[in-house]
mmCIF file of C-alpha atoms in Angstrom:
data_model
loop_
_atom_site.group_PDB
_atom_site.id
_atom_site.type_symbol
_atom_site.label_atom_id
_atom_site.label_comp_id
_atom_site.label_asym_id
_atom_site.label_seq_id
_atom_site.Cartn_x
_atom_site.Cartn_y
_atom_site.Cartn_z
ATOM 1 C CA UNK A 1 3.193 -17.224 18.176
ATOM 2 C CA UNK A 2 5.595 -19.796 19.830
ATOM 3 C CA UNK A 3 3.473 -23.044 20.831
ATOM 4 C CA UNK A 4 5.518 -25.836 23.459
ATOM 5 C CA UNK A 5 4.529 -29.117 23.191
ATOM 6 C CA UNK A 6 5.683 -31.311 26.195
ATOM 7 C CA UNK A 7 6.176 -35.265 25.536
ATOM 8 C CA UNK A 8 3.721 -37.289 27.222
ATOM 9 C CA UNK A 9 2.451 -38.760 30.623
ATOM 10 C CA UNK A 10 5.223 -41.281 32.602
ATOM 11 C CA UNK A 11 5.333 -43.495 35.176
ATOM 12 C CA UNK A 12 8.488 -44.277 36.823
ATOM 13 C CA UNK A 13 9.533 -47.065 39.845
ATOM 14 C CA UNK A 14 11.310 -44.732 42.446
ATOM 15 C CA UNK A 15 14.790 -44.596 42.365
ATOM 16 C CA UNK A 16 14.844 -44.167 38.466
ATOM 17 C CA UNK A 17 15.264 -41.258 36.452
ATOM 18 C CA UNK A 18 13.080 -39.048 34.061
ATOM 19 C CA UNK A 19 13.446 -36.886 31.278
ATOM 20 C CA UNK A 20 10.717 -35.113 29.655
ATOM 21 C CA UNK A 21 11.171 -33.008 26.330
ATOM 22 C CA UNK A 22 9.183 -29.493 25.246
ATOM 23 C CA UNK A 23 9.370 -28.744 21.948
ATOM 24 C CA UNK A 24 8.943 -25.157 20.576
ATOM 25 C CA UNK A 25 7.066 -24.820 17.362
ATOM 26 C CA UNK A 26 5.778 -21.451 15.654
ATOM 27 C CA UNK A 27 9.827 -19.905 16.856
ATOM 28 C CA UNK A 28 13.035 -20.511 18.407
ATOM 29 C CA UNK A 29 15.181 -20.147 21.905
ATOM 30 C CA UNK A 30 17.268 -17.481 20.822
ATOM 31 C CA UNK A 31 16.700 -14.836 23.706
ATOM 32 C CA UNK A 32 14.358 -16.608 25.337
ATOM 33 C CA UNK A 33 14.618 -18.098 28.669
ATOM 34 C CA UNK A 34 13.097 -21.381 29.452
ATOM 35 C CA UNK A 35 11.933 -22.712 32.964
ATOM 36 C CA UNK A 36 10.659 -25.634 34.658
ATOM 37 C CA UNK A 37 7.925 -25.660 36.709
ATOM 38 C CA UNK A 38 5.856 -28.481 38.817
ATOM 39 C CA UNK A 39 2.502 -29.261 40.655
ATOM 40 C CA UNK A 40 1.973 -31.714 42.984
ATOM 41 C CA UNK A 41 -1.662 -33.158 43.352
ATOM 42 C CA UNK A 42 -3.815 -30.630 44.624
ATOM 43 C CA UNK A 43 -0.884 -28.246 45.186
ATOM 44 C CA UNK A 44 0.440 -25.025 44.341
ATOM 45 C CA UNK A 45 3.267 -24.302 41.257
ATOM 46 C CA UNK A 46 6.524 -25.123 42.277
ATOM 47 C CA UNK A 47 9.777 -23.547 40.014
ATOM 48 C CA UNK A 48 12.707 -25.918 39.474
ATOM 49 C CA UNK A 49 15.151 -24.418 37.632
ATOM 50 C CA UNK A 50 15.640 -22.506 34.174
ATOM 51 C CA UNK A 51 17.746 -21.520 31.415
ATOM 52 C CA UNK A 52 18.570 -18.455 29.612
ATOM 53 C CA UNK A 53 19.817 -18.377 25.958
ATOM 54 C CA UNK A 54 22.582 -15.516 26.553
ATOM 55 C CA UNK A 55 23.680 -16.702 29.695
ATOM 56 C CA UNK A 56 23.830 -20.632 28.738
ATOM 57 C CA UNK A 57 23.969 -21.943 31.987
ATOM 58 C CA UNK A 58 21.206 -23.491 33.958
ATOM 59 C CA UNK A 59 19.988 -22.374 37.455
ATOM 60 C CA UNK A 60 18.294 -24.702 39.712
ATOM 61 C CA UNK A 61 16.270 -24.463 42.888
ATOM 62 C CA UNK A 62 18.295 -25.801 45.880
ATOM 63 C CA UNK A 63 15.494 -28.106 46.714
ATOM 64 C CA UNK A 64 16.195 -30.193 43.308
ATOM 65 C CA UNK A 65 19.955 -29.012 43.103
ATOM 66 C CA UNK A 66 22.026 -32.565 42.255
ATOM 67 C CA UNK A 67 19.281 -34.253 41.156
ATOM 68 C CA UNK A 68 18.219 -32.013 38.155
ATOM 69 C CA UNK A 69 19.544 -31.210 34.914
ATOM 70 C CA UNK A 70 17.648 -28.733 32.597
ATOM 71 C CA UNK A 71 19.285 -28.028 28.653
ATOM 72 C CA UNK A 72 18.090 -26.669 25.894
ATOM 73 C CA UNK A 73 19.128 -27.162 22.769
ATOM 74 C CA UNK A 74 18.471 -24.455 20.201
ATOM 75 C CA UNK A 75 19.121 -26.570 16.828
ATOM 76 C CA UNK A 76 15.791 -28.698 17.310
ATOM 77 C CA UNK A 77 14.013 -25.671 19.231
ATOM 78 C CA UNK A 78 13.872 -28.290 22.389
ATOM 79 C CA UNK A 79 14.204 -27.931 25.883
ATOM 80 C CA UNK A 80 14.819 -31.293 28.791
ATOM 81 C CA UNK A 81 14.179 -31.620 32.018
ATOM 82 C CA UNK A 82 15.562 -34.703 33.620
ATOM 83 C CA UNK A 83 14.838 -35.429 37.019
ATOM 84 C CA UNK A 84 17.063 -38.228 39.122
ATOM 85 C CA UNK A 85 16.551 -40.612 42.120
ATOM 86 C CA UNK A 86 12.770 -40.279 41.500
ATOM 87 C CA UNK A 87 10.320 -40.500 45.232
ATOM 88 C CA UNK A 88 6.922 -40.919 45.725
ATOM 89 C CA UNK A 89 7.155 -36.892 46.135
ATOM 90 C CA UNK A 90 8.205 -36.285 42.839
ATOM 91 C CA UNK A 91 4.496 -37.318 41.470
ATOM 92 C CA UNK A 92 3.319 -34.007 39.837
ATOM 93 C CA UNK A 93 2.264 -32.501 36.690
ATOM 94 C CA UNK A 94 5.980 -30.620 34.962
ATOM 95 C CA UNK A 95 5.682 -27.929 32.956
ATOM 96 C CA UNK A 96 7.877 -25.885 30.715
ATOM 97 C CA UNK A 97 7.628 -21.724 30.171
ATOM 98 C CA UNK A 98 9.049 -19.587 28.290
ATOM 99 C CA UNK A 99 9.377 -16.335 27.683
ATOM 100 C CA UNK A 100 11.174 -12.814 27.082
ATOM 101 C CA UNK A 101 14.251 -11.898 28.927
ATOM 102 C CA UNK A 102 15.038 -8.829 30.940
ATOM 103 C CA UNK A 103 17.426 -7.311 32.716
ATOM 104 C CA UNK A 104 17.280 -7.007 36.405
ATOM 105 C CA UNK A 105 19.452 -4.695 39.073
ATOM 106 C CA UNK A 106 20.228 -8.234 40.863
ATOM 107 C CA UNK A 107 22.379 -11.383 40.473
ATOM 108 C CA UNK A 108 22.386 -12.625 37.692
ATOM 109 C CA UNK A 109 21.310 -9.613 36.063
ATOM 110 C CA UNK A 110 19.273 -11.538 33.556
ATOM 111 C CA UNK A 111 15.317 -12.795 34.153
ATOM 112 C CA UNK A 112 12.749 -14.072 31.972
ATOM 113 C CA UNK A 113 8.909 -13.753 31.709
ATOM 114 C CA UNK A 114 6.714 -16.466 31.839
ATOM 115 C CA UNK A 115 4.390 -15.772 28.994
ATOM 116 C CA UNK A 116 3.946 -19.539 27.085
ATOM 117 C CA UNK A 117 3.612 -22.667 29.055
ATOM 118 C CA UNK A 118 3.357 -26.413 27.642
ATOM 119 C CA UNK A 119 0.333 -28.562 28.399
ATOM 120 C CA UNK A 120 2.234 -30.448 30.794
ATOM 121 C CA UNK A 121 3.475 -34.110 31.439
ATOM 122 C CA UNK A 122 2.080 -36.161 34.467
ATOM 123 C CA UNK A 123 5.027 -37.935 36.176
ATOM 124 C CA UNK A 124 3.628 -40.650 38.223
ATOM 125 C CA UNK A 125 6.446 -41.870 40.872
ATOM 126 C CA UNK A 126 4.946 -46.025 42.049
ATOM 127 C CA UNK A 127 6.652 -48.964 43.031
ATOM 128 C CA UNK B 1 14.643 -17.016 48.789
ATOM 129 C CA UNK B 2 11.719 -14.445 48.704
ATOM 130 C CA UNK B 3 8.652 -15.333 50.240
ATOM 131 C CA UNK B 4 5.636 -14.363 48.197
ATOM 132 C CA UNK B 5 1.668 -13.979 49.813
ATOM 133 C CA UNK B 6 -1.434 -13.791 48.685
ATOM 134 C CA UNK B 7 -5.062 -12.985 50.268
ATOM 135 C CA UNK B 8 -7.414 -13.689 50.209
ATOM 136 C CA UNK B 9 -6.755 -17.917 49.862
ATOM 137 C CA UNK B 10 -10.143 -17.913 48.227
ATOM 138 C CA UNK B 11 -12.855 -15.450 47.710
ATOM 139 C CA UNK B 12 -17.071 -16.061 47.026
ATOM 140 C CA UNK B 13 -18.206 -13.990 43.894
ATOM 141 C CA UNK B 14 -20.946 -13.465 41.921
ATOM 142 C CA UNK B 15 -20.555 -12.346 38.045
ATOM 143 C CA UNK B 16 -20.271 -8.735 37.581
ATOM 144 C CA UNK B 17 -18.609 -8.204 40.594
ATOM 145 C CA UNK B 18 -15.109 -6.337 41.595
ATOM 146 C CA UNK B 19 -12.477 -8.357 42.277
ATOM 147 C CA UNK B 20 -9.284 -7.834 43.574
ATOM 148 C CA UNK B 21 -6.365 -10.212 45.068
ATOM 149 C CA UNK B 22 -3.461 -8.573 46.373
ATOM 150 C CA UNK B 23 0.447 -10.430 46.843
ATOM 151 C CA UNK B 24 3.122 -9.314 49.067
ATOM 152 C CA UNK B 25 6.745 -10.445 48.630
ATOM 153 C CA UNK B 26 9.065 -10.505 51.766
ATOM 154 C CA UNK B 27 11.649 -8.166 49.959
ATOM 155 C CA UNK B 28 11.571 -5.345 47.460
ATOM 156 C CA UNK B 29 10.989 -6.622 43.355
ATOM 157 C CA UNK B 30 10.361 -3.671 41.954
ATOM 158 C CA UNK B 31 7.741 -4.566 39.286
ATOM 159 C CA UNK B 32 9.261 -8.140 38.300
ATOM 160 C CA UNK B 33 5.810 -9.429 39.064
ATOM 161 C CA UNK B 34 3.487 -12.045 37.417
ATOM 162 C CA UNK B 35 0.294 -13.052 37.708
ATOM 163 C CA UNK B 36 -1.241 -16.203 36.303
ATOM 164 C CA UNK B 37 -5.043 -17.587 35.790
ATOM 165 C CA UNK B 38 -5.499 -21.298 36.469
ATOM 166 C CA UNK B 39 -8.528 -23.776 35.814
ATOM 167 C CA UNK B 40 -8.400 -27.303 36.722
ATOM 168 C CA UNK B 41 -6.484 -29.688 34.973
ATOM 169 C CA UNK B 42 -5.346 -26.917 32.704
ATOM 170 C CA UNK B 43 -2.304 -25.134 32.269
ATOM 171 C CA UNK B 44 -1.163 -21.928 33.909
ATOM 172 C CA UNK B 45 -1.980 -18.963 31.277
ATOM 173 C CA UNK B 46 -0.030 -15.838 31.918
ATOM 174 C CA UNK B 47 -2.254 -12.579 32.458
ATOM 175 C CA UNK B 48 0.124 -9.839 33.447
ATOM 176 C CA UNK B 49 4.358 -9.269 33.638
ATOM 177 C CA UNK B 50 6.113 -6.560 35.239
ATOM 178 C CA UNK B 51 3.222 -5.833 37.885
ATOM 179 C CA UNK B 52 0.875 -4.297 35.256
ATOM 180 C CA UNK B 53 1.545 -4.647 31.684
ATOM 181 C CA UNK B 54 -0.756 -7.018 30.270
ATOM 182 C CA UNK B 55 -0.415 -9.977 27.664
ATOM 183 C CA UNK B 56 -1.288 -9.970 24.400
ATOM 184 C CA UNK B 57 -4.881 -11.368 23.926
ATOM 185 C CA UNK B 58 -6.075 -10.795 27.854
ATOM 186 C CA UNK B 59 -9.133 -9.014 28.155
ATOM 187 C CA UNK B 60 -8.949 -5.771 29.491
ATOM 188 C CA UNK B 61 -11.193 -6.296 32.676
ATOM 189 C CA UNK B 62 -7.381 -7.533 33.909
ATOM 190 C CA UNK B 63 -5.104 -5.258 35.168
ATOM 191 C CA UNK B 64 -2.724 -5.144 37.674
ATOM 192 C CA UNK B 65 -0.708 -2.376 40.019
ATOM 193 C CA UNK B 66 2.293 -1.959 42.145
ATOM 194 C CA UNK B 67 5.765 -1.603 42.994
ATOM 195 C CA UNK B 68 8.043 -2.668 45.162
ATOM 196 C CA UNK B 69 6.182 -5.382 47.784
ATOM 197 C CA UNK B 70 2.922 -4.810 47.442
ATOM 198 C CA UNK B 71 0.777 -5.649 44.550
ATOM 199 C CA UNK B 72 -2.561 -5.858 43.170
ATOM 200 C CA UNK B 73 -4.704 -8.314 40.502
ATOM 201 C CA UNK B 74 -8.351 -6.484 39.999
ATOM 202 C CA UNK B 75 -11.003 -7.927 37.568
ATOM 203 C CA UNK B 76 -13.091 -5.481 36.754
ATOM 204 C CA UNK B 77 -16.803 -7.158 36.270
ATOM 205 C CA UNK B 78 -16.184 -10.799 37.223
ATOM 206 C CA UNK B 79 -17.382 -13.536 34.418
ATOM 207 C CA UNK B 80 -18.242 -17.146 34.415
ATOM 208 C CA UNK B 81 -15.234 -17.624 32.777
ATOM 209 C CA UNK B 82 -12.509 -15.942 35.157
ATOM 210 C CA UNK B 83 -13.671 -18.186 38.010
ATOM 211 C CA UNK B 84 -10.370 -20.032 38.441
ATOM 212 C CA UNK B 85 -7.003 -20.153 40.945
ATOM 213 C CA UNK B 86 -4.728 -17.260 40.385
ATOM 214 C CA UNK B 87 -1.437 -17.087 41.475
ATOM 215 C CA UNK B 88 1.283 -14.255 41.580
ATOM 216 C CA UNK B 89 5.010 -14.814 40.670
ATOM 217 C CA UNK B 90 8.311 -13.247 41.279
ATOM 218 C CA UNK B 91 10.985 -13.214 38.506
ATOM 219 C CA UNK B 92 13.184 -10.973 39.935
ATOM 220 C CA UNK B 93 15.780 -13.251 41.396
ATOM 221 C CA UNK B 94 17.000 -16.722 41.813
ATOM 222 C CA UNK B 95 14.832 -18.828 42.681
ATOM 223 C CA UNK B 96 12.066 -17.555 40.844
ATOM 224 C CA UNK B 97 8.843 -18.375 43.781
ATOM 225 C CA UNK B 98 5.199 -18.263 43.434
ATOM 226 C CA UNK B 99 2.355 -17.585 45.865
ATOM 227 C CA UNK B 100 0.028 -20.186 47.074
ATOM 228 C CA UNK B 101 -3.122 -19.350 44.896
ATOM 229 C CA UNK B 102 -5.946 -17.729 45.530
ATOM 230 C CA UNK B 103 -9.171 -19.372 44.537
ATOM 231 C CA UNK B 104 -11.891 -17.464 43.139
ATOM 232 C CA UNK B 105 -15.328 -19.355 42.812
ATOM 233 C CA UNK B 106 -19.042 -18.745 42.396
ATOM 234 C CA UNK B 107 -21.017 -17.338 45.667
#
């Protein structure tokens, strides 16, 4: 069973950047795809971009498009999410979530479940 | 982007009740549907993919039904331990969206 294990809690001046790390223990990336997901205080989950193995390249939710940059590199079973030109907005719990990928009759043709999810990393945004 | 949305927001139960949540997306997903159990300060864990097919280790009070843009999350004989926020998910195209949540506490 694949565990993720997200790095831990930051807090970043606003203007600066982030990156937070989820590790995959227990498996690997290899036709999995990987996605980023945040909550605000209070809130409900946000998605904010993901990656499928197959299809290597990233896809990003307008809202964050330019100002984040998700990889994942399959040799150390990691995936990153960094995060630039950080608000007071941006203060939210991040998650990663992986899972299975399938084929859907719609661009891009390829999907993924949601099944794992890390424990999450608090990003705190303060001047 | 496809709008998804739930009702009720947030429901009253007692245990041993019926429950059932229902989601609506704005255009046709077929069954690319999620839905997820949340308790504070905890993780999202995933209950059900592809409308009604459900994940390994989730108890079988959980199931789920529909097609298309209508869709349903039922627990069958509600437990202290389901009371949580629940939240449906489309991940049928770019970008994948989520409902709001529906709450489900203790009447």
């Amino acid at each position: 069973q694949v565990q993720l294990a997200q790095s831990g809690a930051e807090v970043k001046k606003p203007g600066s950047s982030v990156k937070v790390s989820c590790k995959a223990s227990g498996g690997t990336f290899s036709g999995f795809g990987i996605s980023w997901v945040r909550q605000a205080p209070g809130q409900g989950l946000e998605w904010m971009g993901g990656i499928i193995s197959i299809l290597g390249t990233a896809k990003y939710a307008q809202k964050f498009q330019g100002r984040v940059t998700i990889i994942a590199d399959e040799s150390t079973t990691t995936a990153y999410m960094e995060l630039r030109s950080l608000r007071s907005e941006d203060t939210a719990v991040y998650y990663c979530a992986s899972g299975h990928i399938v084929v859907v009759p719609a661009i891009p043709s390829h999907s993924h479940t949601f099944d794992i999810w890390g424990q999450g990393t608090m990003v705190t945004v303060s001047s | 982007d496809i709008q998804m949305t739930q009702s009720p927001s947030s429901l009253s139960a007692s245990v041993g009740d019926r429950v059932t949540i229902t989601c609506r997306a704005s255009q046709g997903i077929s069954n690319y549907l999620a839905w997820f159990q949340q308790k504070p300060g905890k993780a999202p864990k995933s209950l059900i993919y592809a409308a009604s097919t459900l994940q390994s280790g989730v108890p079988s009070k959980f199931s789920g039904s529909g097609s298309g843009t209508d869709f349903t999350l039922t627990i069958s004989s509600l437990q202290p331990e389901d009371f949580a926020t629940y939240y449906c998910q489309q991940y049928y195209t770019y970008p994948f969206t989520f409902g709001p949540g529906t709450t489900v506490d203790i009447k």
